Short mmCIF file of C-alpha atoms in Angstrom, two decimals:
data_model
loop_
_atom_site.label_atom_id
_atom_site.label_comp_id
_atom_site.label_asym_id
_atom_site.label_seq_id
_atom_site.Cartn_x
_atom_site.Cartn_y
_atom_site.Cartn_z
CA MET A 283 -171.45 -2.56 7.72
CA GLY A 284 -170.14 -2.54 11.13
CA LEU A 285 -166.91 -3.84 12.00
CA ASP A 286 -166.15 -6.89 14.09
CA ALA A 287 -163.99 -6.95 17.40
CA GLY A 288 -160.64 -7.19 14.70
CA GLY A 289 -161.61 -4.66 12.94
CA TRP A 290 -162.25 -2.32 15.84
CA ARG A 291 -158.76 -3.38 17.42
CA ARG A 292 -157.12 -2.29 14.28
CA LEU A 293 -159.10 0.89 14.04
CA LEU A 294 -157.91 1.80 17.27
CA GLY A 295 -154.27 0.91 16.99
CA TYR A 296 -154.12 2.73 13.80
CA LEU A 297 -155.49 5.67 15.71
CA GLN A 298 -152.82 5.53 18.50
CA HIS A 299 -149.86 4.47 16.27
CA PRO A 300 -147.47 7.41 16.75
CA GLU A 301 -146.64 7.33 13.21
CA GLN A 302 -150.00 9.19 12.32
CA VAL A 303 -148.96 11.78 14.47
CA ALA A 304 -145.66 12.10 12.95
CA ARG A 305 -146.90 12.02 9.84
CA PHE A 306 -149.20 15.38 11.20
CA GLN A 307 -146.18 17.11 12.02
CA ARG A 308 -144.25 16.31 8.49
CA LEU A 309 -147.27 17.71 6.88
CA CYS A 310 -147.36 21.25 9.19
CA GLY A 311 -143.55 21.14 8.53
CA VAL A 312 -141.97 20.06 11.84
CA ALA A 313 -139.10 17.65 11.34
CA ALA A 314 -136.59 16.46 13.91
CA ALA A 315 -133.11 18.69 13.46
CA ALA A 316 -130.31 16.17 12.18
CA ARG A 317 -127.26 16.03 14.58
CA PRO A 318 -124.69 14.17 13.15
CA PRO A 319 -122.03 12.45 15.59
CA SER A 320 -120.31 14.73 17.79
CA SER A 321 -117.16 12.64 18.81
CA PRO A 322 -115.03 13.77 15.68
CA LEU A 323 -115.96 17.37 16.41
CA LEU A 324 -115.07 17.50 19.85
CA SER A 325 -111.36 15.78 19.15
CA ASN A 326 -110.52 18.67 16.89
CA GLY A 327 -109.06 21.46 18.57
CA ASP A 328 -110.72 24.16 16.67
CA CYS A 329 -113.93 22.89 17.82
CA ARG A 330 -113.68 24.05 21.36
CA ARG A 331 -114.45 27.82 20.48
CA HIS A 332 -117.89 26.33 19.26
CA ALA A 333 -118.23 23.94 21.96
CA GLY A 334 -119.44 21.30 19.54
CA LYS A 335 -122.54 23.42 18.89
CA ARG A 336 -123.55 26.51 16.71
CA ASN A 337 -126.63 28.55 17.42
CA GLY A 338 -127.93 25.09 19.48
CA VAL A 339 -127.46 22.48 16.96
CA ALA A 340 -124.55 20.45 16.64
CA CYS A 341 -121.94 21.31 14.01
CA GLU A 342 -121.56 19.33 11.11
CA PRO A 343 -118.20 17.17 10.52
CA ALA A 344 -115.44 19.68 9.00
CA ALA A 345 -113.28 18.65 5.95
CA PRO A 346 -109.52 17.88 7.22
CA GLY A 347 -107.57 21.05 8.48
CA GLN A 348 -111.19 22.81 8.41
CA PRO A 349 -112.61 24.68 11.67
CA CYS A 350 -115.93 22.99 13.05
CA GLY A 351 -118.71 24.79 11.65
CA ASP A 352 -117.08 26.86 8.85
CA ARG A 353 -118.47 24.76 5.81
CA PRO A 354 -118.02 25.92 2.54
CA ALA A 355 -120.74 28.67 1.24
CA GLN A 356 -121.98 26.18 -1.14
CA GLN A 357 -122.75 23.54 1.19
CA GLN A 358 -124.09 25.72 3.53
CA GLN A 359 -126.62 27.69 1.12
CA GLN A 360 -127.44 24.04 -0.12
CA GLN A 361 -128.68 22.98 3.31
CA GLU A 362 -130.71 26.06 3.88
CA GLU A 363 -132.36 25.48 0.32
CA GLU A 364 -133.12 22.16 1.51
CA GLU A 365 -134.53 22.92 4.59
CA GLY A 366 -135.92 25.98 3.34
CA SER A 367 -135.59 29.99 4.07
CA ALA A 368 -138.22 29.77 6.97
CA ALA A 369 -136.55 26.52 9.02
CA TRP A 370 -135.41 27.47 12.23
CA PRO A 371 -134.54 25.06 15.54
CA ARG A 372 -136.36 26.14 18.92
CA PRO A 373 -136.00 24.59 22.43
CA GLN A 374 -139.06 22.82 23.97
CA ARG A 375 -140.97 24.35 26.22
CA ARG A 376 -140.35 22.17 29.81
CA ASN A 377 -141.97 22.26 33.14
CA SER A 378 -139.61 23.91 35.79
CA LEU A 379 -139.69 21.06 38.01
CA ASN A 380 -138.36 18.11 35.82
CA ALA A 381 -136.32 20.28 33.00
CA ALA A 382 -133.09 18.77 34.76
CA GLU A 383 -133.77 15.30 34.34
CA GLU A 384 -135.39 15.59 31.01
CA GLU A 385 -132.01 17.46 29.75
CA GLU A 386 -129.84 14.60 31.28
CA GLU A 387 -131.76 11.72 29.68
CA GLY A 388 -131.68 14.03 26.43
CA ALA A 389 -135.74 14.02 26.11
CA GLY A 390 -136.83 15.60 23.00
CA GLY A 391 -134.33 16.94 21.13
CA GLN A 392 -134.43 19.65 18.83
CA PHE A 393 -136.69 20.16 16.10
CA VAL A 394 -137.03 22.56 12.65
CA VAL A 395 -140.05 24.43 11.81
CA ARG A 396 -140.57 25.18 8.28
CA ASN A 397 -143.86 26.79 8.43
CA ARG A 398 -143.89 29.78 10.92
CA LEU A 399 -147.49 30.52 10.80
CA LEU A 400 -148.63 27.07 11.83
CA TYR A 401 -146.11 27.03 14.65
CA TYR A 402 -147.69 30.27 16.15
CA LEU A 403 -150.82 29.39 15.59
CA PHE A 404 -150.76 25.88 17.20
CA SER A 405 -148.77 27.52 19.85
CA LEU A 406 -151.84 29.68 20.48
CA GLY A 407 -153.80 26.79 20.67
CA THR A 408 -152.12 24.72 23.18
CA GLU A 409 -152.03 28.10 25.17
CA LEU A 410 -155.66 27.77 25.33
CA GLY A 411 -155.41 25.08 27.61
CA ASN A 412 -152.53 26.05 29.82
CA GLU A 413 -152.32 28.10 33.41
CA LEU A 414 -151.69 31.11 31.84
CA PHE A 415 -154.90 31.13 29.74
CA TYR A 416 -157.05 30.04 32.71
CA ILE A 417 -155.51 32.81 35.15
CA THR A 418 -156.41 35.53 32.61
CA PHE A 419 -159.26 34.50 30.67
CA PHE A 420 -161.32 33.39 33.80
CA PRO A 421 -160.76 36.69 35.77
CA PHE A 422 -161.37 38.87 32.62
CA TRP A 423 -164.62 37.13 32.28
CA LEU A 424 -165.52 37.43 35.85
CA TRP A 425 -164.45 41.24 36.34
CA ASN A 426 -165.70 42.62 32.84
CA ILE A 427 -168.33 40.49 31.07
CA ASP A 428 -170.56 38.28 32.96
CA PRO A 429 -169.67 36.86 36.66
CA TYR A 430 -172.86 34.46 36.43
CA VAL A 431 -171.49 33.04 33.35
CA GLY A 432 -168.26 33.00 34.83
CA ARG A 433 -168.81 30.86 38.26
CA ARG A 434 -171.21 28.14 36.05
CA LEU A 435 -168.06 27.96 33.47
CA ILE A 436 -165.45 27.37 36.07
CA VAL A 437 -167.82 25.01 37.71
CA ILE A 438 -168.00 22.85 34.38
CA TRP A 439 -163.91 23.42 33.98
CA VAL A 440 -163.50 22.15 37.09
CA TRP A 441 -165.37 18.75 36.78
CA VAL A 442 -163.66 18.35 33.39
CA MET A 443 -160.49 18.41 34.40
CA TYR A 444 -160.77 16.48 37.27
CA LEU A 445 -162.26 13.79 35.77
CA GLY A 446 -159.98 13.94 33.14
CA GLN A 447 -156.78 13.85 35.22
CA CYS A 448 -157.88 10.97 37.62
CA THR A 449 -158.95 9.13 34.31
CA LYS A 450 -155.30 9.73 32.90
CA ASP A 451 -153.77 8.10 36.16
CA ILE A 452 -156.24 5.15 35.82
CA ILE A 453 -155.64 3.97 32.61
CA ARG A 454 -151.90 4.99 32.55
CA TRP A 455 -151.51 5.14 28.62
CA PRO A 456 -148.21 6.92 27.96
CA ARG A 457 -148.21 9.82 25.34
CA PRO A 458 -146.74 9.33 21.38
CA ARG A 459 -143.03 7.89 21.73
CA SER A 460 -140.29 9.99 20.37
CA PRO A 461 -139.10 9.28 17.63
CA PRO A 462 -140.91 9.07 15.13
CA VAL A 463 -142.89 11.79 16.88
CA VAL A 464 -141.03 15.18 17.47
CA LYS A 465 -141.51 16.41 20.81
CA VAL A 466 -142.05 20.16 20.36
CA GLU A 467 -143.54 20.97 23.85
CA LEU A 468 -142.36 18.93 27.02
CA LEU A 469 -144.39 20.67 29.38
CA TYR A 470 -146.73 18.00 30.48
CA ASP A 471 -144.58 15.21 28.97
CA SER A 472 -144.27 13.65 32.61
CA GLU A 473 -148.38 12.79 32.57
CA TYR A 474 -150.03 9.84 31.01
CA GLY A 475 -151.64 10.63 27.92
CA MET A 476 -155.40 9.00 27.58
CA PRO A 477 -157.60 10.85 27.40
CA SER A 478 -156.01 14.64 26.39
CA THR A 479 -157.15 17.14 28.69
CA HIS A 480 -156.42 19.68 26.36
CA ALA A 481 -159.03 18.59 24.16
CA MET A 482 -161.35 18.23 26.91
CA SER A 483 -161.18 21.79 28.22
CA GLY A 484 -160.99 22.67 24.58
CA THR A 485 -164.19 21.43 24.08
CA ALA A 486 -165.79 21.63 27.34
CA ILE A 487 -164.86 25.63 27.68
CA PRO A 488 -166.34 27.28 24.42
CA PHE A 489 -169.26 24.84 23.81
CA SER A 490 -170.18 25.75 27.54
CA LEU A 491 -169.65 29.82 26.92
CA PHE A 492 -171.86 28.98 23.95
CA PHE A 493 -174.72 27.56 25.41
CA LEU A 494 -174.55 29.58 28.90
CA THR A 495 -174.53 32.85 26.78
CA PHE A 496 -176.95 31.96 23.85
CA GLY A 497 -180.54 33.93 24.78
CA ARG A 498 -178.77 35.45 27.42
CA TRP A 499 -176.67 37.45 25.28
CA GLN A 500 -177.92 38.57 21.91
CA TYR A 501 -175.43 37.27 19.03
CA PRO A 502 -176.01 35.45 15.86
CA TYR A 503 -176.40 31.62 16.61
CA ALA A 504 -174.26 30.46 13.50
CA PHE A 505 -171.54 33.06 14.63
CA GLY A 506 -171.31 31.58 18.28
CA LEU A 507 -171.40 27.69 16.73
CA LEU A 508 -168.16 28.54 14.65
CA LEU A 509 -166.29 30.27 17.05
CA ALA A 510 -166.85 27.27 19.62
CA SER A 511 -166.09 24.86 16.72
CA SER A 512 -163.05 26.40 15.83
CA TRP A 513 -161.58 26.74 19.05
CA CYS A 514 -162.17 23.46 19.69
CA ILE A 515 -160.39 22.45 16.61
CA LEU A 516 -157.25 24.67 16.99
CA VAL A 517 -156.94 23.30 20.43
CA CYS A 518 -157.23 19.50 19.30
CA LEU A 519 -154.86 19.92 16.19
CA SER A 520 -152.33 21.62 18.59
CA ARG A 521 -151.92 18.88 20.72
CA LEU A 522 -150.93 16.51 17.82
CA TYR A 523 -148.83 18.97 16.43
CA MET A 524 -147.19 19.67 19.85
CA GLY A 525 -146.61 15.72 19.85
CA MET A 526 -148.09 15.21 22.92
CA HIS A 527 -151.15 13.34 21.99
CA SER A 528 -152.32 10.13 19.56
CA ILE A 529 -155.44 11.04 17.32
CA LEU A 530 -156.94 8.48 19.77
CA ASP A 531 -156.17 10.65 22.87
CA ILE A 532 -157.79 13.51 21.12
CA ILE A 533 -161.00 11.73 19.97
CA ALA A 534 -161.63 10.37 23.31
CA GLY A 535 -160.91 13.72 25.26
CA VAL A 536 -163.39 15.23 23.15
CA LEU A 537 -166.17 12.35 23.45
CA TYR A 538 -165.21 12.50 27.32
CA SER A 539 -166.03 16.41 27.70
CA ILE A 540 -169.24 16.13 25.94
CA LEU A 541 -170.38 12.87 28.04
CA ILE A 542 -169.65 15.15 31.04
CA LEU A 543 -171.48 18.49 29.56
CA ILE A 544 -174.80 16.34 29.27
CA ILE A 545 -174.55 15.22 32.80
CA PHE A 546 -173.45 18.13 34.74
CA HIS A 547 -174.86 21.16 32.42
CA PRO A 548 -178.63 20.58 33.51
CA ALA A 549 -177.62 20.36 37.15
CA LEU A 550 -175.32 23.95 36.97
CA ASP A 551 -178.65 25.58 38.31
CA LEU A 552 -178.96 23.30 41.34
CA ILE A 553 -175.20 23.35 41.83
CA ASP A 554 -174.66 27.35 41.44
CA ASN A 555 -178.37 28.18 43.81
CA PHE A 556 -176.67 25.69 46.52
CA ASN A 557 -173.16 27.35 46.22
CA LEU A 558 -174.92 30.91 46.51
CA THR A 559 -177.85 30.31 49.25
CA TYR A 560 -177.04 27.29 51.48
CA LYS A 561 -176.22 28.20 55.10
CA TYR A 562 -172.84 25.81 55.54
CA ALA A 563 -172.19 25.59 51.45
CA PRO A 564 -168.32 26.71 52.08
CA LEU A 565 -167.66 23.96 54.64
CA PHE A 566 -169.32 21.33 52.13
CA ILE A 567 -167.70 22.78 49.50
CA ILE A 568 -164.09 22.96 50.77
CA SER A 569 -164.57 19.41 52.10
CA LEU A 570 -165.80 18.17 48.77
CA HIS A 571 -163.12 19.22 47.25
CA LEU A 572 -160.40 18.17 49.55
CA GLY A 573 -162.29 14.76 49.29
CA MET A 574 -161.88 14.37 45.73
CA GLY A 575 -158.14 15.44 46.01
CA LEU A 576 -157.33 12.54 48.54
CA PHE A 577 -158.90 10.38 46.02
CA SER A 578 -156.78 11.47 43.33
CA PHE A 579 -153.63 12.03 44.84
CA THR A 580 -152.39 7.87 44.69
CA LEU A 581 -149.71 8.12 41.80
CA ASP A 582 -147.35 5.62 41.00
CA THR A 583 -144.58 8.06 39.90
CA TRP A 584 -144.52 12.11 40.08
CA SER A 585 -146.07 13.88 37.62
CA THR A 586 -147.42 17.36 37.01
CA SER A 587 -150.88 15.85 37.11
CA ARG A 588 -151.18 15.79 40.77
CA GLY A 589 -150.02 19.81 41.02
CA ASP A 590 -152.30 20.40 38.31
CA THR A 591 -155.17 18.70 39.64
CA ALA A 592 -154.83 20.59 43.22
CA GLU A 593 -154.72 23.50 41.59
CA ILE A 594 -157.60 23.29 39.51
CA LEU A 595 -159.76 21.70 42.70
CA GLY A 596 -158.26 24.57 44.97
CA THR A 597 -159.24 27.15 42.43
CA GLY A 598 -163.30 26.08 42.28
CA ALA A 599 -163.42 25.65 46.04
CA GLY A 600 -162.04 29.26 46.09
CA ILE A 601 -164.60 30.60 43.46
CA ALA A 602 -167.56 28.51 44.99
CA CYS A 603 -166.72 30.19 48.51
CA ALA A 604 -166.34 33.24 46.87
CA SER A 605 -169.91 32.94 45.23
CA HIS A 606 -171.50 32.44 48.40
CA PHE A 607 -169.93 35.55 50.24
CA ASN A 608 -170.75 37.67 47.34
CA HIS A 609 -174.37 36.51 47.84
CA MET A 610 -174.36 37.21 51.46
CA PHE A 611 -172.75 40.73 51.10
CA GLY A 612 -174.78 41.76 47.70
CA ILE A 613 -171.29 41.97 45.79
CA LEU A 614 -171.51 41.24 41.82
CA PRO A 615 -175.55 40.22 41.90
CA ASP A 616 -177.21 38.86 39.48
CA PRO A 617 -179.51 41.26 37.27
CA PRO A 618 -183.23 40.58 37.11
CA LEU A 619 -184.47 38.18 34.61
CA ASP A 620 -186.55 40.91 32.54
CA ALA A 621 -183.23 42.75 31.78
CA LEU A 622 -182.40 40.18 29.52
CA PRO A 623 -181.03 39.31 27.00
CA PHE A 624 -178.16 41.61 26.87
CA SER A 625 -177.08 43.75 23.93
CA PRO A 626 -173.48 43.66 23.57
CA PRO A 627 -172.17 47.26 24.64
CA ALA A 628 -170.91 49.61 21.58
CA ILE A 629 -167.13 49.36 21.90
CA THR A 630 -165.58 53.00 22.95
CA PHE A 631 -162.70 54.18 24.45
CA ASN A 632 -163.68 54.97 27.79
CA LEU A 633 -165.10 51.11 27.70
CA ILE A 634 -161.91 49.64 26.71
CA THR A 635 -159.92 51.88 29.28
CA ARG A 636 -162.06 50.67 32.24
CA ALA A 637 -161.96 47.43 31.40
CA PHE A 638 -158.23 47.23 30.75
CA LEU A 639 -157.81 49.24 34.61
CA ARG A 640 -160.16 46.36 35.90
CA PHE A 641 -157.82 43.70 34.83
CA ALA A 642 -154.66 44.98 35.03
CA ILE A 643 -155.59 45.96 39.07
CA GLY A 644 -157.03 42.62 39.48
CA VAL A 645 -154.06 40.65 37.89
CA VAL A 646 -151.45 42.55 40.07
CA VAL A 647 -153.84 41.41 43.15
CA LEU A 648 -153.91 37.85 42.01
CA LEU A 649 -150.11 37.40 41.20
CA LEU A 650 -149.31 39.29 44.77
CA THR A 651 -151.54 36.73 46.37
CA ARG A 652 -150.11 33.94 44.47
CA ALA A 653 -146.46 35.17 45.17
CA VAL A 654 -147.08 35.60 49.10
CA LEU A 655 -149.08 32.44 49.62
CA LYS A 656 -146.37 30.52 47.50
CA ALA A 657 -143.49 31.70 49.62
CA CYS A 658 -145.47 31.18 52.99
CA THR A 659 -146.80 27.58 52.61
CA ILE A 660 -144.00 26.01 50.74
CA PRO A 661 -141.32 26.62 54.14
CA LEU A 662 -144.23 26.15 56.06
CA ALA A 663 -145.22 22.33 54.30
CA CYS A 664 -141.26 21.84 54.60
CA LYS A 665 -141.21 22.56 58.50
CA ILE A 666 -144.16 20.81 59.73
CA PHE A 667 -143.52 17.68 57.74
CA ARG A 668 -139.58 17.94 58.06
CA ILE A 669 -138.70 17.59 54.55
CA PRO A 670 -135.19 19.85 53.91
CA CYS A 671 -135.99 23.03 51.97
CA THR A 672 -132.75 23.47 50.65
CA ASP A 673 -133.73 21.79 46.96
CA ILE A 674 -137.03 24.00 46.50
CA ARG A 675 -137.30 21.82 43.06
CA GLN A 676 -137.15 18.44 44.48
CA ALA A 677 -139.22 19.43 47.79
CA ARG A 678 -142.34 20.87 45.54
CA LYS A 679 -142.38 17.23 44.39
CA ARG A 680 -143.23 15.91 47.69
CA MET A 681 -146.91 14.92 47.92
CA GLU A 682 -146.64 16.77 51.67
CA VAL A 683 -145.61 19.73 50.21
CA GLU A 684 -147.11 20.05 46.64
CA LEU A 685 -150.94 19.61 48.11
CA PRO A 686 -151.08 22.20 50.74
CA TYR A 687 -149.05 24.67 48.62
CA ARG A 688 -151.14 24.28 45.43
CA TYR A 689 -154.46 23.75 46.98
CA MET A 690 -154.13 26.91 49.35
CA THR A 691 -152.41 28.86 47.02
CA TYR A 692 -155.03 28.52 44.43
CA GLY A 693 -157.81 28.20 46.56
CA MET A 694 -157.03 31.88 47.88
CA VAL A 695 -156.39 33.02 44.52
CA GLY A 696 -159.53 31.69 43.43
CA PHE A 697 -161.62 33.57 46.21
CA VAL A 698 -159.43 36.59 45.72
CA ALA A 699 -160.44 36.92 42.10
CA LEU A 700 -164.42 36.61 42.73
CA PHE A 701 -164.62 38.12 46.39
CA LEU A 702 -161.37 40.70 47.11
CA VAL A 703 -161.12 42.28 43.83
CA PRO A 704 -164.53 43.04 42.97
CA SER A 705 -165.01 44.63 46.24
CA LEU A 706 -161.96 46.59 45.37
CA LEU A 707 -162.86 47.61 42.06
CA ASN A 708 -166.05 48.82 43.67
CA TYR A 709 -164.36 50.82 46.33
CA LEU A 710 -162.37 52.37 43.31
CA ASN A 711 -165.62 53.16 41.47
CA LEU A 712 -164.39 50.77 38.49
CA SER A 713 -167.30 48.09 38.89
#
């Protein structure tokens, strides 16, 4: 029995309502930290040494003549029992470019965690969709496991994230409001919420890995499917836990990602072959990614979306161009088809040591590349477009600075990751 139009609207409204997110957070042991009024505290001279706060949480009103925060032990013990022995306040993760504005506006507020295990678990889940994960996971896969799978996985990742970010800026639905939602993370709070790009990448990356490796590597089908499903579920639930998305944002992100995979997965052979063999592929790749960026960088206000999109496109262009030059110079050649399927190697001390050395050397090179490009491109863009460079934070929010800095820096990081680092590892006999 199907739903009528009114039924669908009620269902969508239910899935988008912030109370459902707040309910999930309470179920997982997250609550807003209680803050009594601070004005009576600040009027008491005894409160000056506390600055109105203790351990980052506002002090509670004291009894007459009693110093602020020095509550009777019985009251303090009672509160600890009510909150639970594992209750603890934590500051939110913020983006470095808008942290000051959020502090001034009082965005988020502090919160209390009553289940540390879930906090760490969902913090891991949300990191699976952040820059730190991408800049470590993709290079590790390229240098230590399978470059063939790695470069195709990055093609999928670029398209999924690009379309997701563009869709956010077209739909412009806000994130769940606070209260009732507790903002455990504020890193991407300046972006719109529909669809969840964390849910999109958390669906696309594990299932693309599963489809690209099964049959190429020998492992049980059920193991691969279970791992991909667990990865996806962890990332999706982590966004509810962090208070960053509604249930509808998550569902839309997963379905959108599946649609993109259905369309682009069959075309991966064609795209990869073009990047490797077409004579003018680098010129086409750079032009395409720049064009995609110019099409999407029309925001009504600044948010982390623009910089993230430029990073994604730059990384994709750098990896694709490096693939072309690797094919030209015979670096990281694809194994012959008769060598398939691969068997996972035995885990030995020598294997772990060489993998660690490859990863450590490669990461150092990537970090140096990013630092040098960042130090050069930001002042250069400021000089070219005559933008004051005294406040780097504000300068980086300007499109004329942010786009060249992000695109050129991460484009070079992607190129170095797949071309220069493998060449260096080969020279060091670590390939």
